[in-house]
């Protein structure tokens, strides 16, 4: 199902007479297609070039918030002067090399390696596999027989929770995250407040993401920002202001921003 794009209508009046804006972006499924394996992901050259032009214009404050590790998503995007946040916001890497890691209780992190080992031994088979991101893990099952998924997810959830982590559904995956009140939305708020202080809500903010984890960012900026959910199904419930259909649509959004704000 396609979505007719009209960025002039969606963003024209919102950005009218503005000289700068904040651009928040997810990576997998937003800037780049989701491959069979995370290491195979490649951001399209035109998307990368357009994003770099937006950054270099000096009119955009750009943050990429990903489920990947911060170093991984920084390498994948490969654009300088961008803030990269990984592990759904647990890590932040600033352009000047500064870092912030959200504190995680030691009694939880001490269980991490044991959790990974048990998941690998007991559920990582028949097409399911564990992506170790140091602060969290993703148990991917897109290659698994759908009939086997419910039982596997139930067992994996029990393992994850037995080690003190939180089991969160993701796109054809199950994430194991530390049991702290933190997500992409809170990470976005933290980053923006650290850079703009309390005035960050007065900024013009645009966000695009494709996953359940991105809904927290949409909630954080609802009412004063503008958000896009990448989805092929219009029936998908979302906090987003608008729905677009693909990573190609995200490129069209970036090209529109480049032309509207950066020329």
Coordinates of N, CA, C and O in Angstrom, one line a residue, residues 12-194:
X12 N 5.5 22.5 4.9 CA 5.7 23.8 4.4 C 5.4 24.9 5.4 O 6.3 25.8 5.7
X13 N 4.2 24.9 6.0 CA 3.8 26.0 6.9 C 4.6 25.8 8.2 O 4.9 26.8 8.9
X14 N 4.9 24.6 8.6 CA 5.6 24.3 9.9 C 7.0 24.9 9.9 O 7.4 25.5 10.9
X15 N 7.7 24.8 8.7 CA 9.0 25.4 8.6 C 9.1 26.8 8.0 O 10.2 27.3 7.7
X16 N 8.0 27.3 7.7 CA 7.9 28.7 7.1 C 8.7 29.7 7.9 O 8.5 29.8 9.1
X17 N 9.6 30.4 7.2 CA 10.3 31.5 7.9 C 11.3 31.0 8.9 O 11.8 31.8 9.7
X18 N 11.6 29.7 9.0 CA 12.5 29.2 9.9 C 13.9 29.1 9.2 O 14.0 28.9 8.0
X19 N 14.9 29.4 10.0 CA 16.3 29.3 9.5 C 17.1 28.1 10.0 O 18.2 27.9 9.6
X20 N 16.5 27.3 10.9 CA 17.2 26.1 11.3 C 16.1 25.1 11.8 O 15.0 25.5 12.1
X21 N 16.5 23.9 11.9 CA 15.6 22.9 12.4 C 16.4 21.7 13.0 O 17.7 21.6 12.8
X22 N 15.8 20.9 13.8 CA 16.3 19.6 14.3 C 15.8 18.4 13.5 O 14.6 18.3 13.3
X23 N 16.7 17.6 13.1 CA 16.4 16.4 12.4 C 16.8 15.2 13.1 O 18.0 14.9 13.4
X24 N 15.9 14.4 13.6 CA 16.1 13.1 14.3 C 15.8 12.0 13.4 O 14.7 12.0 12.7
X25 N 16.6 11.0 13.3 CA 16.5 9.9 12.4 C 16.8 8.5 13.0 O 17.8 8.4 13.7
X26 N 16.0 7.5 12.7 CA 16.4 6.1 12.9 C 17.3 5.7 11.8 O 17.5 6.5 10.8
X27 N 17.9 4.5 11.9 CA 18.8 4.1 10.8 C 18.2 2.9 10.0 O 17.7 3.1 8.9
X28 N 18.1 1.7 10.6 CA 17.6 0.5 9.9 C 16.2 0.7 9.6 O 15.3 0.9 10.5
X29 N 15.8 0.5 8.4 CA 14.4 0.7 7.9 C 14.0 2.1 7.7 O 12.9 2.4 7.3
X30 N 14.9 3.0 7.9 CA 14.7 4.5 7.7 C 15.7 5.1 6.8 O 15.3 5.4 5.6
X31 N 16.9 5.1 7.2 CA 18.0 5.6 6.2 C 18.4 4.5 5.3 O 18.9 4.8 4.2
X32 N 18.3 3.3 5.7 CA 18.8 2.1 4.9 C 17.8 1.0 5.0 O 17.1 0.8 6.1
X33 N 17.7 0.2 4.0 CA 16.9 -1.0 4.0 C 17.4 -2.0 5.1 O 18.6 -2.0 5.4
X34 N 16.5 -2.8 5.6 CA 16.9 -3.8 6.6 C 17.3 -5.1 5.8 O 16.6 -5.7 5.1
X35 N 18.6 -5.4 6.0 CA 19.1 -6.6 5.3 C 18.9 -7.9 6.0 O 18.4 -7.8 7.2
X36 N 19.3 -9.0 5.5 CA 19.2 -10.3 6.2 C 20.1 -10.3 7.5 O 19.7 -10.9 8.5
X37 N 21.2 -9.7 7.4 CA 22.1 -9.6 8.5 C 22.5 -8.1 8.7 O 22.8 -7.4 7.8
X38 N 22.6 -7.6 10.0 CA 22.9 -6.2 10.2 C 24.2 -5.7 9.6 O 24.3 -4.6 9.2
X39 N 25.2 -6.6 9.6 CA 26.5 -6.1 9.0 C 26.5 -5.9 7.5 O 27.4 -5.3 7.0
X40 N 25.4 -6.3 6.9 CA 25.3 -6.2 5.4 C 24.6 -4.8 5.0 O 24.5 -4.5 3.9
X41 N 24.1 -4.1 6.0 CA 23.4 -2.9 5.8 C 24.3 -1.8 5.1 O 25.5 -1.6 5.5
X42 N 23.8 -1.1 4.1 CA 24.5 -0.1 3.4 C 23.5 1.1 3.2 O 22.4 0.9 2.7
X43 N 23.9 2.3 3.6 CA 23.1 3.5 3.4 C 23.3 3.8 1.9 O 24.4 3.9 1.4
X44 N 22.2 4.1 1.1 CA 22.3 4.4 -0.3 C 23.2 5.7 -0.5 O 23.0 6.6 0.3
X45 N 24.0 5.7 -1.5 CA 24.9 6.9 -1.7 C 24.2 8.2 -1.8 O 24.6 9.2 -1.2
X46 N 23.0 8.2 -2.4 CA 22.3 9.5 -2.6 C 21.7 9.9 -1.2 O 21.7 11.1 -0.9
X47 N 21.3 9.0 -0.4 CA 20.8 9.3 0.9 C 21.9 9.9 1.8 O 21.7 10.9 2.4
X48 N 23.1 9.3 1.7 CA 24.2 9.7 2.5 C 24.6 11.1 2.0 O 24.9 12.0 2.8
X49 N 24.7 11.3 0.7 CA 25.1 12.6 0.1 C 24.1 13.7 0.5 O 24.5 14.8 0.9
X50 N 22.8 13.4 0.4 CA 21.8 14.4 0.8 C 21.8 14.7 2.3 O 21.7 15.9 2.7
X51 N 22.0 13.7 3.1 CA 22.1 14.0 4.6 C 23.3 14.8 4.9 O 23.3 15.7 5.7
X52 N 24.5 14.5 4.2 CA 25.7 15.3 4.4 C 25.5 16.8 4.0 O 25.9 17.7 4.7
X53 N 24.7 17.0 2.9 CA 24.5 18.4 2.5 C 23.6 19.1 3.5 O 23.8 20.3 3.7
X54 N 22.7 18.4 4.1 CA 21.8 19.0 5.1 C 22.7 19.4 6.3 O 22.6 20.5 6.8
X55 N 23.5 18.5 6.8 CA 24.4 18.8 7.9 C 25.3 19.9 7.6 O 25.5 20.8 8.4
X56 N 26.0 19.9 6.4 CA 26.9 20.9 6.1 C 26.3 22.3 5.8 O 27.1 23.3 5.7
X57 N 25.0 22.3 5.7 CA 24.4 23.6 5.4 C 24.5 24.5 6.6 O 24.3 25.8 6.5
X58 N 24.7 23.9 7.8 CA 24.7 24.7 9.0 C 23.3 25.1 9.6 O 23.2 25.8 10.6
X59 N 22.3 24.6 8.9 CA 20.9 25.0 9.3 C 20.2 23.8 10.0 O 19.1 24.0 10.5
X60 N 20.9 22.7 10.1 CA 20.2 21.5 10.7 C 21.1 20.9 11.9 O 22.3 20.8 11.7
X61 N 20.4 20.6 12.9 CA 21.0 19.9 14.1 C 20.6 18.4 13.9 O 19.4 18.1 14.0
X62 N 21.5 17.5 13.6 CA 21.1 16.2 13.2 C 21.5 15.1 14.2 O 22.7 15.1 14.7
X63 N 20.6 14.2 14.6 CA 20.8 13.1 15.5 C 20.3 11.9 14.9 O 19.2 11.8 14.4
X64 N 21.1 10.8 14.9 CA 20.7 9.5 14.5 C 20.6 8.6 15.7 O 21.6 8.4 16.4
X65 N 19.4 8.1 16.0 CA 19.2 7.2 17.2 C 18.9 5.8 16.7 O 17.8 5.6 16.0
X66 N 19.7 4.8 17.0 CA 19.6 3.5 16.5 C 19.6 2.4 17.6 O 20.0 2.6 18.7
X67 N 19.0 1.3 17.2 CA 19.2 0.1 18.1 C 20.5 -0.5 18.0 O 20.9 -1.3 18.9
X68 N 21.3 -0.2 17.0 CA 22.7 -0.6 16.9 C 23.5 0.0 17.9 O 23.1 1.0 18.6
X69 N 24.8 -0.5 18.1 CA 25.7 0.3 19.0 C 26.0 1.6 18.3 O 25.9 1.8 17.1
X70 N 26.4 2.6 19.1 CA 26.7 3.9 18.6 C 27.8 3.9 17.6 O 27.7 4.6 16.6
X71 N 28.9 3.1 17.9 CA 30.0 3.1 17.0 C 29.6 2.5 15.6 O 30.1 2.9 14.6
X72 N 28.7 1.4 15.7 CA 28.3 0.7 14.5 C 27.5 1.7 13.6 O 27.7 1.8 12.4
X73 N 26.5 2.4 14.2 CA 25.7 3.2 13.4 C 26.5 4.4 12.9 O 26.2 4.9 11.7
X74 N 27.4 4.9 13.6 CA 28.3 6.0 13.2 C 29.1 5.6 11.9 O 29.2 6.3 11.0
X75 N 29.6 4.4 12.0 CA 30.4 3.9 10.8 C 29.4 3.6 9.6 O 29.8 3.9 8.5
X76 N 28.2 3.1 9.9 CA 27.3 2.8 8.8 C 26.9 4.1 8.1 O 26.8 4.2 6.9
X77 N 26.5 5.2 8.9 CA 26.1 6.4 8.3 C 27.2 7.2 7.7 O 27.2 7.7 6.5
X78 N 28.3 7.3 8.4 CA 29.5 7.9 7.9 C 29.5 9.4 7.6 O 30.2 9.8 6.7
X79 N 28.6 10.1 8.3 CA 28.5 11.6 8.1 C 29.0 12.3 9.3 O 28.6 12.0 10.4
X80 N 30.0 13.2 9.1 CA 30.5 13.9 10.3 C 29.6 15.0 10.8 O 28.6 15.4 10.2
X81 N 29.9 15.5 12.0 CA 29.1 16.5 12.7 C 27.6 16.1 12.9 O 26.7 17.0 12.9
X82 N 27.4 14.8 13.2 CA 26.2 14.3 13.6 C 26.3 13.6 14.9 O 27.4 13.1 15.3
X83 N 25.3 13.8 15.8 CA 25.3 13.0 17.1 C 24.7 11.7 16.8 O 23.7 11.5 16.2
X84 N 25.4 10.6 17.2 CA 25.0 9.3 17.1 C 24.7 8.6 18.4 O 25.5 8.7 19.3
X85 N 23.5 8.1 18.5 CA 23.0 7.5 19.7 C 22.7 6.0 19.4 O 22.0 5.7 18.5
X86 N 23.3 5.1 20.2 CA 23.1 3.7 20.0 C 22.4 2.9 21.1 O 22.1 3.5 22.2
X87 N 22.1 1.7 20.9 CA 21.4 0.8 21.9 C 20.2 1.5 22.4 O 19.9 1.6 23.6
X88 N 19.4 2.0 21.4 CA 18.1 2.7 21.7 C 18.3 3.8 22.7 O 17.4 4.1 23.5
X89 N 19.4 4.5 22.6 CA 19.7 5.7 23.4 C 20.5 5.5 24.6 O 20.8 6.5 25.3
X90 N 21.0 4.3 24.9 CA 21.8 4.0 26.0 C 23.2 4.7 25.8 O 23.9 5.0 26.8
X91 N 23.7 4.8 24.6 CA 25.0 5.4 24.3 C 24.8 6.7 23.4 O 23.9 6.7 22.6
X92 N 25.6 7.7 23.7 CA 25.6 8.9 22.8 C 27.0 9.2 22.5 O 27.9 9.3 23.4
X93 N 27.3 9.4 21.2 CA 28.6 9.9 20.8 C 28.5 11.2 20.1 O 27.7 11.3 19.1
X94 N 29.1 12.2 20.6 CA 29.0 13.6 20.1 C 30.1 13.8 19.0 O 31.1 13.1 19.0
X95 N 29.9 14.8 18.2 CA 30.9 15.1 17.1 C 32.3 15.3 17.6 O 33.3 15.1 16.9
X96 N 32.4 15.9 18.8 CA 33.8 16.2 19.3 C 34.4 15.0 20.0 O 35.5 15.2 20.6
X97 N 33.8 13.9 19.9 CA 34.4 12.7 20.5 C 33.9 12.4 21.9 O 34.2 11.3 22.4
X98 N 33.2 13.3 22.5 CA 32.6 13.1 23.8 C 31.6 11.9 23.8 O 30.9 11.7 22.8
X99 N 31.5 11.3 24.9 CA 30.5 10.1 25.0 C 29.7 10.2 26.3 O 30.2 10.8 27.3
X100 N 28.5 9.7 26.2 CA 27.7 9.5 27.4 C 27.1 8.1 27.4 O 26.5 7.7 26.3
X101 N 27.2 7.4 28.5 CA 26.5 6.1 28.6 C 25.5 6.2 29.8 O 25.9 6.6 30.9
X102 N 24.3 5.8 29.5 CA 23.3 5.8 30.5 C 23.7 4.8 31.6 O 24.0 3.6 31.3
X103 N 23.7 5.2 32.9 CA 24.1 4.3 33.9 C 23.2 3.0 34.0 O 21.9 3.1 33.9
X104 N 23.8 1.9 34.2 CA 23.1 0.6 34.3 C 23.5 -0.1 35.6 O 24.8 -0.1 35.8
X105 N 22.6 -0.5 36.4 CA 23.1 -1.2 37.7 C 24.1 -2.3 37.4 O 23.9 -3.2 36.5
X106 N 25.1 -2.4 38.2 CA 26.2 -3.4 38.1 C 25.6 -4.8 38.2 O 26.0 -5.7 37.5
X107 N 24.6 -5.0 39.1 CA 24.1 -6.3 39.3 C 23.4 -6.8 38.1 O 23.2 -8.0 37.9
X108 N 23.0 -5.9 37.2 CA 22.3 -6.3 36.0 C 23.4 -6.6 34.9 O 23.4 -7.6 34.2
X109 N 24.4 -5.7 34.8 CA 25.4 -5.9 33.7 C 26.2 -7.1 34.0 O 26.8 -7.7 33.1
X110 N 26.4 -7.5 35.3 CA 27.1 -8.7 35.6 C 26.5 -10.0 35.0 O 27.2 -11.0 34.9
X111 N 25.2 -9.9 34.7 CA 24.5 -11.0 34.2 C 24.5 -11.1 32.6 O 24.0 -12.1 32.1
X112 N 25.1 -10.1 32.0 CA 24.9 -9.9 30.6 C 25.5 -11.1 29.8 O 24.9 -11.7 28.9
X113 N 26.8 -11.4 30.1 CA 27.4 -12.5 29.3 C 26.7 -13.8 29.5 O 26.6 -14.6 28.6
X114 N 26.2 -14.1 30.8 CA 25.5 -15.3 31.0 C 24.2 -15.4 30.2 O 23.9 -16.4 29.7
X115 N 23.5 -14.2 30.1 CA 22.3 -14.2 29.3 C 22.6 -14.5 27.9 O 21.9 -15.3 27.2
X116 N 23.6 -13.9 27.3 CA 24.0 -14.1 25.9 C 24.3 -15.5 25.7 O 23.8 -16.2 24.7
X117 N 25.1 -16.1 26.6 CA 25.5 -17.5 26.4 C 24.2 -18.5 26.4 O 24.1 -19.4 25.6
X118 N 23.3 -18.2 27.4 CA 22.2 -19.1 27.5 C 21.2 -18.9 26.3 O 20.7 -19.9 25.8
X119 N 21.1 -17.7 25.8 CA 20.3 -17.5 24.6 C 20.9 -18.2 23.4 O 20.2 -18.8 22.6
X120 N 22.2 -18.1 23.2 CA 22.9 -18.8 22.1 C 22.7 -20.3 22.2 O 22.5 -20.9 21.2
X121 N 22.8 -20.8 23.4 CA 22.7 -22.3 23.6 C 21.2 -22.8 23.4 O 21.0 -23.9 22.8
X122 N 20.3 -22.0 23.9 CA 18.9 -22.6 24.0 C 17.9 -22.1 23.0 O 16.9 -22.8 22.7
X123 N 18.1 -21.0 22.4 CA 17.1 -20.5 21.4 C 17.7 -20.0 20.1 O 17.0 -19.8 19.1
X124 N 19.0 -19.9 20.0 CA 19.6 -19.4 18.7 C 19.9 -20.5 17.8 O 21.0 -20.9 17.6
X125 N 18.8 -21.0 17.2 CA 18.8 -22.1 16.2 C 17.6 -22.0 15.3 O 16.7 -21.2 15.5
X126 N 17.5 -22.8 14.3 CA 16.4 -22.8 13.3 C 16.2 -21.4 12.7 O 15.0 -21.0 12.4
X127 N 17.2 -20.6 12.5 CA 17.1 -19.3 11.9 C 17.1 -18.2 12.8 O 17.2 -17.0 12.4
X128 N 17.1 -18.4 14.1 CA 17.2 -17.3 15.1 C 18.6 -17.2 15.5 O 19.4 -18.1 15.6
X129 N 19.0 -15.9 15.8 CA 20.4 -15.7 16.2 C 20.5 -14.4 17.0 O 19.6 -13.5 16.9
X130 N 21.6 -14.3 17.8 CA 21.8 -13.2 18.7 C 22.7 -12.2 18.2 O 23.8 -12.6 17.8
X131 N 22.3 -10.9 18.2 CA 23.2 -9.8 17.9 C 23.6 -9.2 19.2 O 22.8 -8.6 19.9
X132 N 24.9 -9.3 19.6 CA 25.4 -8.7 20.8 C 25.9 -7.3 20.6 O 26.8 -7.0 19.8
X133 N 25.2 -6.4 21.3 CA 25.5 -4.9 21.1 C 26.1 -4.3 22.4 O 26.1 -3.1 22.6
X134 N 26.7 -5.2 23.2 CA 27.4 -4.8 24.4 C 26.5 -4.3 25.6 O 26.7 -4.7 26.7
X135 N 25.6 -3.4 25.3 CA 24.7 -2.9 26.3 C 23.4 -3.6 26.3 O 22.7 -3.6 27.3
X136 N 23.1 -4.2 25.1 CA 21.8 -4.9 24.9 C 22.0 -5.9 23.9 O 23.1 -6.0 23.3
X137 N 21.0 -6.7 23.6 CA 21.1 -7.7 22.5 C 19.8 -7.6 21.7 O 18.7 -7.2 22.2
X138 N 19.9 -8.1 20.5 CA 18.7 -8.3 19.7 C 18.7 -9.8 19.2 O 19.7 -10.3 18.7
X139 N 17.6 -10.5 19.5 CA 17.4 -11.8 19.1 C 16.6 -11.8 17.8 O 15.4 -11.5 17.8
X140 N 17.2 -12.0 16.6 CA 16.6 -11.9 15.3 C 16.0 -13.2 14.9 O 16.6 -14.3 15.1
X141 N 14.8 -13.1 14.4 CA 14.1 -14.4 13.9 C 13.4 -14.2 12.6 O 12.5 -15.0 12.2
X142 N 13.8 -13.3 11.8 CA 13.2 -13.1 10.5 C 13.3 -14.3 9.5 O 12.5 -14.5 8.6
X143 N 14.4 -15.1 9.8 CA 14.6 -16.3 8.9 C 14.1 -17.5 9.5 O 14.3 -18.6 9.0
X144 N 13.3 -17.4 10.6 CA 12.8 -18.6 11.3 C 11.4 -19.0 10.7 O 10.7 -18.1 10.3
X145 N 11.1 -20.2 10.8 CA 9.8 -20.7 10.4 C 8.8 -20.0 11.3 O 8.9 -20.1 12.5
X146 N 7.8 -19.2 10.8 CA 6.8 -18.5 11.6 C 6.1 -19.4 12.6 O 5.8 -18.9 13.7
X147 N 6.0 -20.7 12.3 CA 5.3 -21.6 13.3 C 6.1 -21.8 14.5 O 5.6 -22.2 15.6
X148 N 7.4 -21.6 14.4 CA 8.3 -21.9 15.6 C 8.5 -20.6 16.4 O 9.0 -20.7 17.6
X149 N 8.1 -19.5 15.9 CA 8.4 -18.2 16.6 C 7.8 -18.0 17.9 O 8.5 -17.7 18.9
X150 N 6.5 -18.3 18.1 CA 5.8 -18.0 19.4 C 6.5 -18.7 20.6 O 6.8 -18.2 21.6
X151 N 6.8 -20.0 20.4 CA 7.4 -20.8 21.4 C 8.8 -20.3 21.7 O 9.2 -20.2 22.9
X152 N 9.6 -20.0 20.7 CA 10.9 -19.5 20.8 C 10.9 -18.1 21.6 O 11.7 -17.9 22.5
X153 N 10.0 -17.2 21.2 CA 9.9 -15.9 21.8 C 9.6 -16.1 23.3 O 10.1 -15.4 24.2
X154 N 8.7 -17.0 23.6 CA 8.3 -17.2 25.0 C 9.5 -17.7 25.8 O 9.7 -17.2 26.9
X155 N 10.2 -18.6 25.3 CA 11.4 -19.2 26.0 C 12.4 -18.1 26.2 O 13.0 -17.9 27.2
X156 N 12.7 -17.3 25.1 CA 13.7 -16.3 25.1 C 13.3 -15.2 26.1 O 14.2 -14.7 26.9
X157 N 12.0 -14.9 26.2 CA 11.6 -13.9 27.1 C 11.8 -14.3 28.6 O 12.3 -13.5 29.4
X158 N 11.6 -15.6 28.8 CA 11.8 -16.1 30.2 C 13.3 -16.1 30.5 O 13.7 -15.7 31.7
X159 N 14.2 -16.4 29.6 CA 15.6 -16.3 29.8 C 16.1 -14.9 30.1 O 16.8 -14.6 31.0
X160 N 15.6 -14.0 29.2 CA 16.0 -12.6 29.3 C 15.6 -12.0 30.7 O 16.4 -11.4 31.4
X161 N 14.3 -12.3 31.1 CA 13.8 -11.7 32.3 C 14.5 -12.4 33.5 O 14.6 -11.8 34.6
X162 N 14.9 -13.7 33.4 CA 15.5 -14.4 34.5 C 16.9 -13.8 34.8 O 17.4 -13.9 36.0
X163 N 17.5 -13.1 33.9 CA 18.8 -12.4 34.1 C 18.6 -10.9 34.4 O 19.6 -10.2 34.5
X164 N 17.4 -10.5 34.7 CA 17.2 -9.1 35.1 C 17.0 -8.1 34.0 O 17.0 -6.9 34.3
X165 N 16.9 -8.6 32.8 CA 16.8 -7.7 31.6 C 15.3 -7.6 31.2 O 14.5 -8.4 31.6
X166 N 15.0 -6.6 30.4 CA 13.6 -6.4 29.9 C 13.5 -6.9 28.5 O 14.3 -6.6 27.6
X167 N 12.5 -7.7 28.2 CA 12.3 -8.3 26.8 C 11.3 -7.4 26.1 O 10.2 -7.2 26.5
X168 N 11.8 -6.7 25.0 CA 11.0 -5.8 24.3 C 10.8 -6.2 22.8 O 11.8 -6.6 22.2
X169 N 9.6 -6.3 22.3 CA 9.4 -6.7 20.9 C 9.9 -5.6 20.0 O 9.9 -4.4 20.2
X170 N 10.5 -6.1 18.9 CA 11.0 -5.2 17.8 C 10.6 -5.8 16.5 O 9.8 -6.7 16.4
X171 N 11.2 -5.2 15.4 CA 10.9 -5.6 14.1 C 11.5 -7.0 13.8 O 12.7 -7.1 13.6
X172 N 10.6 -8.1 13.8 CA 11.1 -9.4 13.6 C 12.3 -9.8 14.5 O 13.2 -10.5 14.1
X173 N 12.2 -9.3 15.7 CA 13.3 -9.5 16.7 C 12.7 -9.3 18.1 O 11.6 -8.7 18.3
X174 N 13.5 -9.8 19.1 CA 13.2 -9.5 20.5 C 14.4 -8.9 21.1 O 15.5 -9.5 21.0
X175 N 14.2 -7.7 21.7 CA 15.4 -7.0 22.3 C 15.5 -7.3 23.8 O 14.4 -7.4 24.5
X176 N 16.7 -7.5 24.3 CA 16.9 -7.6 25.7 C 17.6 -6.3 26.1 O 18.7 -6.0 25.8
X177 N 16.9 -5.5 26.9 CA 17.3 -4.2 27.3 C 17.4 -4.1 28.9 O 16.7 -4.8 29.6
X178 N 18.4 -3.3 29.4 CA 18.5 -3.1 30.8 C 17.1 -2.6 31.4 O 16.4 -1.9 30.8
X179 N 16.8 -3.1 32.6 CA 15.5 -2.7 33.2 C 15.5 -1.3 33.8 O 15.2 -1.1 35.0
X180 N 15.8 -0.4 33.0 CA 15.8 1.0 33.5 C 14.8 1.8 32.6 O 14.5 1.4 31.5
X181 N 14.3 2.9 33.1 CA 13.4 3.7 32.4 C 14.1 4.6 31.4 O 14.5 5.7 31.6
X182 N 14.4 4.0 30.2 CA 15.1 4.7 29.2 C 14.7 4.1 27.8 O 14.5 2.9 27.7
X183 N 14.6 5.0 26.8 CA 14.2 4.5 25.5 C 14.6 5.6 24.5 O 15.2 6.6 24.9
X184 N 14.3 5.4 23.2 CA 14.7 6.4 22.2 C 14.1 7.8 22.5 O 14.8 8.8 22.2
X185 N 12.9 7.8 23.0 CA 12.3 9.1 23.2 C 13.0 9.9 24.4 O 13.3 11.1 24.2
X186 N 13.3 9.2 25.5 CA 14.0 9.8 26.6 C 15.4 10.2 26.1 O 15.9 11.3 26.6
X187 N 16.0 9.4 25.3 CA 17.3 9.7 24.8 C 17.3 11.0 24.0 O 18.2 11.8 24.1
X188 N 16.3 11.1 23.1 CA 16.2 12.3 22.3 C 16.0 13.5 23.1 O 16.6 14.6 22.9
X189 N 15.2 13.4 24.2 CA 15.0 14.5 25.1 C 16.3 14.9 25.8 O 16.6 16.1 26.0
X190 N 17.0 13.9 26.3 CA 18.3 14.1 26.9 C 19.3 14.8 26.0 O 19.9 15.8 26.4
X191 N 19.4 14.4 24.8 CA 20.3 15.0 23.9 C 20.0 16.4 23.6 O 20.8 17.3 23.6
X192 N 18.7 16.7 23.3 CA 18.3 18.0 22.9 C 18.4 19.0 24.1 O 18.8 20.1 23.9
X193 N 18.0 18.5 25.3 CA 18.2 19.4 26.4 C 19.6 19.7 26.8 O 19.9 20.8 27.2
X194 N 20.5 18.7 26.5 CA 21.9 18.9 26.8 C 22.5 19.9 25.9 O 23.5 20.6 26.2

